[in-house]
mmCIF file of C-alpha atoms in Angstrom:
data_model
loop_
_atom_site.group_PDB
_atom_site.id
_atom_site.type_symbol
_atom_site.label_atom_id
_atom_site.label_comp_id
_atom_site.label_asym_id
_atom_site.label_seq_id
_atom_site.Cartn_x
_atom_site.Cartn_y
_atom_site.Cartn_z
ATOM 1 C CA UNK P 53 -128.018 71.734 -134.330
ATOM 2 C CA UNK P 54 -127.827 73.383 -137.745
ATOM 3 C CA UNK P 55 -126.601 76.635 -136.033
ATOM 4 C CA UNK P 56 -123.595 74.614 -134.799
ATOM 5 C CA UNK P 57 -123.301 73.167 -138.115
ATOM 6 C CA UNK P 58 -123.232 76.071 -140.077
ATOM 7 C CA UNK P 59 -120.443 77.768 -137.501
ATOM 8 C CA UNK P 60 -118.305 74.823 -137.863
ATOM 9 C CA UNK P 61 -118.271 75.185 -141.653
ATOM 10 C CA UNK P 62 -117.591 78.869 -141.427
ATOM 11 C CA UNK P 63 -114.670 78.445 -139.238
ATOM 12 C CA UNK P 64 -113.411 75.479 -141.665
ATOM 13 C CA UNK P 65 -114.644 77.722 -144.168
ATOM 14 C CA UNK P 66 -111.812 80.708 -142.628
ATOM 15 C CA UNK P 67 -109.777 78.098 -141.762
ATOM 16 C CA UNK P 68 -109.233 76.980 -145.578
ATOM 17 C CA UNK P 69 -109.268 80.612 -147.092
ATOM 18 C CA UNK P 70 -105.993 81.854 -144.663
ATOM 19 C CA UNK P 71 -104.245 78.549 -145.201
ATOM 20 C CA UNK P 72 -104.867 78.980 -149.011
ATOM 21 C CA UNK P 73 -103.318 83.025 -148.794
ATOM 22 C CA UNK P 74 -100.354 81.742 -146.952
ATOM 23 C CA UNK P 75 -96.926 81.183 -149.322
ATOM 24 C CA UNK P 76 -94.624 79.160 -148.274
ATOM 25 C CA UNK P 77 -90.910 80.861 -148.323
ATOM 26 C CA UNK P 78 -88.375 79.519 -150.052
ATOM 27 C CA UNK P 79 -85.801 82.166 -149.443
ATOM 28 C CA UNK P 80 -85.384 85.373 -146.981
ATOM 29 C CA UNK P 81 -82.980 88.401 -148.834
ATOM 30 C CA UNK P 82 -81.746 90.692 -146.188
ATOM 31 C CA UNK P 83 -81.623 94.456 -147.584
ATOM 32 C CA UNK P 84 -79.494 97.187 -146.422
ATOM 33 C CA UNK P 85 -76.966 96.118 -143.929
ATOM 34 C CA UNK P 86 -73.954 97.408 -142.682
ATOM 35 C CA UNK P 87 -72.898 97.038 -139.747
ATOM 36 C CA UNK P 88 -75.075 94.169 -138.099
ATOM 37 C CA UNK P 89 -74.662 90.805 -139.602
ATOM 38 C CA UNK P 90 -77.076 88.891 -141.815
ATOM 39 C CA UNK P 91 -76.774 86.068 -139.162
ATOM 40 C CA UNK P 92 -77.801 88.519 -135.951
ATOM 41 C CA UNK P 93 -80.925 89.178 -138.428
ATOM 42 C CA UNK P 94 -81.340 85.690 -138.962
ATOM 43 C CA UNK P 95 -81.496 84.851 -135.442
ATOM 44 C CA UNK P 96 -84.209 87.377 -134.055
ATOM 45 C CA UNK P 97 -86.919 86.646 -137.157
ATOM 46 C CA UNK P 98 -89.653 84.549 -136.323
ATOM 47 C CA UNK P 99 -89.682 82.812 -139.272
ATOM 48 C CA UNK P 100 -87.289 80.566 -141.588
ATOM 49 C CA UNK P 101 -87.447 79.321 -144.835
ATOM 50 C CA UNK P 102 -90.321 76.752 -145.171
ATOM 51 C CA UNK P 103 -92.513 78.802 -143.119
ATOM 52 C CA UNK P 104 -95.938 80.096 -144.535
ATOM 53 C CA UNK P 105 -95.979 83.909 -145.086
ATOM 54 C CA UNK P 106 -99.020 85.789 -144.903
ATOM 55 C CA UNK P 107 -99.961 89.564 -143.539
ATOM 56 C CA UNK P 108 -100.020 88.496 -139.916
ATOM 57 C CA UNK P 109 -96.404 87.192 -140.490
ATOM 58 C CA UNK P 110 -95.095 90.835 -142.059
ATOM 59 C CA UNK P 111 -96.084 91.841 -138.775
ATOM 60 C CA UNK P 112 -94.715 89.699 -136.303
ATOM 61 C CA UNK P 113 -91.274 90.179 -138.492
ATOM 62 C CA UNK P 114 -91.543 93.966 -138.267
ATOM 63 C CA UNK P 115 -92.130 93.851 -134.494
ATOM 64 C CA UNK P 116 -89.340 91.339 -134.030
ATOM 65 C CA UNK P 117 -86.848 93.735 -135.459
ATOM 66 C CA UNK P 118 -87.690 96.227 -134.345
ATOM 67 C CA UNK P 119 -87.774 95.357 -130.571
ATOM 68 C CA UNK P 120 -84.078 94.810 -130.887
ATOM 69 C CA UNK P 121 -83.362 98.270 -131.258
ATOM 70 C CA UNK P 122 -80.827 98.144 -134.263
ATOM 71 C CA UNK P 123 -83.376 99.407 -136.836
ATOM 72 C CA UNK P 124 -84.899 102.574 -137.519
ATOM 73 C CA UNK P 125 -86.990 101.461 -140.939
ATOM 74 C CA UNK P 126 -88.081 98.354 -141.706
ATOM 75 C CA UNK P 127 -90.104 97.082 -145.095
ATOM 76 C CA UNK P 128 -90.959 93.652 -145.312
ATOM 77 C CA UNK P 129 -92.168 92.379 -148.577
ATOM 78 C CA UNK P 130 -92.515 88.695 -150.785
ATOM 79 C CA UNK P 131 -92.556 88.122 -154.233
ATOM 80 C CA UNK P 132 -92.247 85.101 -155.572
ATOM 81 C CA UNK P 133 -91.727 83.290 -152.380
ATOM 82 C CA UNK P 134 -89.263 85.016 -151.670
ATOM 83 C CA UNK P 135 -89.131 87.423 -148.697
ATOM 84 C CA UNK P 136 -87.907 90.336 -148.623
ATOM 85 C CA UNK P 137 -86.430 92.801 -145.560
ATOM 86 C CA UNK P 138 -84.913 95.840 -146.457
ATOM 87 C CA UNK P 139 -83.614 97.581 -143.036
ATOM 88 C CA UNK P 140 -82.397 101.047 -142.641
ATOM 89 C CA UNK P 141 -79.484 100.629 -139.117
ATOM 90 C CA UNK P 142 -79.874 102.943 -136.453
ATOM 91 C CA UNK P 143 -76.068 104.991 -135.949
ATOM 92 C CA UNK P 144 -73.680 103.214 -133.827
ATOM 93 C CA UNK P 145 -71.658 105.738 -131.724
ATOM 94 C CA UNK P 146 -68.473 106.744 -132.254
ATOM 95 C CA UNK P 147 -67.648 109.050 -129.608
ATOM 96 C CA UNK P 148 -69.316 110.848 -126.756
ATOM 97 C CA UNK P 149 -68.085 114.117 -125.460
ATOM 98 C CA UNK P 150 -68.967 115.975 -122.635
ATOM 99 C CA UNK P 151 -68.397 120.181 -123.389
ATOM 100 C CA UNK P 152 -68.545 122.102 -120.640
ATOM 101 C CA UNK P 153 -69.056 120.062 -117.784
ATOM 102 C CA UNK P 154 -68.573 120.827 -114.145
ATOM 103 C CA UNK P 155 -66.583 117.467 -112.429
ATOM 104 C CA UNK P 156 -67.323 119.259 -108.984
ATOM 105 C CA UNK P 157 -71.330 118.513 -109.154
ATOM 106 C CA UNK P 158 -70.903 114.970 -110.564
ATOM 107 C CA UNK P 159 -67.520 112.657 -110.936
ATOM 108 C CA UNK P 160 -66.820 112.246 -114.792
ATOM 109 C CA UNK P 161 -66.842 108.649 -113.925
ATOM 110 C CA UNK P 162 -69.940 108.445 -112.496
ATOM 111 C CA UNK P 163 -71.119 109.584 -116.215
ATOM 112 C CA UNK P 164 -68.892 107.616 -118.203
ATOM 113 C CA UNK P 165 -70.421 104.680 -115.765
ATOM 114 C CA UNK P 166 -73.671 105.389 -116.361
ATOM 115 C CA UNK P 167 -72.816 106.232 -120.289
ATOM 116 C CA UNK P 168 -71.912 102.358 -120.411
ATOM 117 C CA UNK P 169 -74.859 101.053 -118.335
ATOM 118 C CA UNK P 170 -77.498 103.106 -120.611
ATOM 119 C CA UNK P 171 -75.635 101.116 -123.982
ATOM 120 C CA UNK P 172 -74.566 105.095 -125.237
ATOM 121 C CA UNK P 173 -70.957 104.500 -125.261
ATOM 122 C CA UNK P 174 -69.019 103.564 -128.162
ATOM 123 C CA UNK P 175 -69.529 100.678 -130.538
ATOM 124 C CA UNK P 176 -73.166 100.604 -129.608
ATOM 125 C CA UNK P 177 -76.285 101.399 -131.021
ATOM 126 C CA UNK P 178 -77.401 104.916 -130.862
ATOM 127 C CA UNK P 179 -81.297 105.100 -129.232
ATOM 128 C CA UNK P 180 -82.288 108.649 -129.013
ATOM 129 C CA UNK P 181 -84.872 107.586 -126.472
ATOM 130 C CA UNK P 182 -82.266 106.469 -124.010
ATOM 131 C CA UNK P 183 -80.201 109.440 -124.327
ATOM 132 C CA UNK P 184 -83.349 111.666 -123.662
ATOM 133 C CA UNK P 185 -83.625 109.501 -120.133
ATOM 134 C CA UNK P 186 -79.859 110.322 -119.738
ATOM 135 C CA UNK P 187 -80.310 114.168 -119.941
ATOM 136 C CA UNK P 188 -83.542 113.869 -117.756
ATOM 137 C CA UNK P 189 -81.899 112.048 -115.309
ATOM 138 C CA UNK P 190 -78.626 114.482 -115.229
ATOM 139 C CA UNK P 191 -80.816 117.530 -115.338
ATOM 140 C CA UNK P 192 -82.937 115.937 -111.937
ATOM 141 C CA UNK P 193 -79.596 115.249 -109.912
ATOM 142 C CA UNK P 194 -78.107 119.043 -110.486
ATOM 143 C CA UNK P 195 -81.696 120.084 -109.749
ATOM 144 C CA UNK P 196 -81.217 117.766 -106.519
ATOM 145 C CA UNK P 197 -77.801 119.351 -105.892
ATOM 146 C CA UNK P 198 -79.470 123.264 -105.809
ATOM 147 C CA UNK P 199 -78.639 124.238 -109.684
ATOM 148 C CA UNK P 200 -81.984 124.990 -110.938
ATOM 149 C CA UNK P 201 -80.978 126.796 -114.124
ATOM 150 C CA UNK P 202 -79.445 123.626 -115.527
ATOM 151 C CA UNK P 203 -80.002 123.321 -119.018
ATOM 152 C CA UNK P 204 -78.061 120.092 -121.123
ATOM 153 C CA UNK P 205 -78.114 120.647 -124.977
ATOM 154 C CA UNK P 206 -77.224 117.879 -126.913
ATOM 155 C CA UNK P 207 -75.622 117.883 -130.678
ATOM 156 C CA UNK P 208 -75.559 114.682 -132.204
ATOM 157 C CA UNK P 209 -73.469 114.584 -135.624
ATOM 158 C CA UNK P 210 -74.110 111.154 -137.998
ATOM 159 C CA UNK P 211 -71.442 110.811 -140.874
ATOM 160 C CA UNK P 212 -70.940 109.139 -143.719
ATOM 161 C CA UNK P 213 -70.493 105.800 -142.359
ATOM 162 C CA UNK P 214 -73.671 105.907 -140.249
ATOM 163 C CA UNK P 215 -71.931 107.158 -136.789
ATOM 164 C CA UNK P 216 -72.878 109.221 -134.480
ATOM 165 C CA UNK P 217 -70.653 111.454 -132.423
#
């Protein structure tokens, strides 16, 4: 019995000292946009104002964001109850081009088509990641087609206004 009792009052104990770090937030300042909207931000955070902040909450904000693609550096900070998020964007893309490219082994539409379907045309979000899977996956079909020296380069340009082309 007094080993239950003194478990209880550690958890209450735990309990009481997390509830007690927690702040409650009375305003969220969004850092560092551009392009996205303050409201799109708004919308993915798992928090609002009149939520409790603590560590675990910095977290959970960080992976939010981050999931989403649009960001490629995220600090999340309070002071004063109010929190904090200052975002770097990823690029959006402003053009792709295609130099050198051989229609005979695949249609230029069949890219453009699979461009769109991968999100790496233009006006979206440039993830590096996805056009990595793109060369892969161009590289394996000429390899499939009997061109085994195939080698895609890629040069990816970002300008002032945080494009890539």
């Amino acid at each position: 019995m007094k080993k239950i009792l003194i478990k209880v009052s550690l958890i209450l104990t735990l309990s009481i000292a997390s509830i007690a770090q927690a702040d409650p937030i009375k305003s969220i300042e969004i850092l560092g946009l551009n392009a996205i909207s303050r409201g799109t931000v708004l919308s993915y955070l798992p928090v609002e104002v009149g939520d409790d902040y603590n560590k675990k909450t910095s977290a959970q904000i960080i992976r939010a964001l981050y999931k989403t693609h649009f960001f490629k550096d995220i600090e999340v900070s309070q002071a004063n109850q109010v929190l904090e998020i200052k975002l770097q964007e990823n690029p959006h893309i402003k053009y792709v081009e295609l130099l050198n490219y051989s229609d005979e082994v695949i249609e230029e539409e069949s890219i453009n088509l699979v461009l769109k379907d991968m999100s790496l045309s233009k006006g979206n979000i440039f993830n590096k990641r996805q056009l990595d899977k793109l060369i892969s996956q161009l590289e394996a079909n000429y390899i499939n087609q009997g061109y085994y020296n195939i080698k895609i380069t890629k040069n990816i340009e970002v300008d002032a206004q945080n494009r890539v082309g």
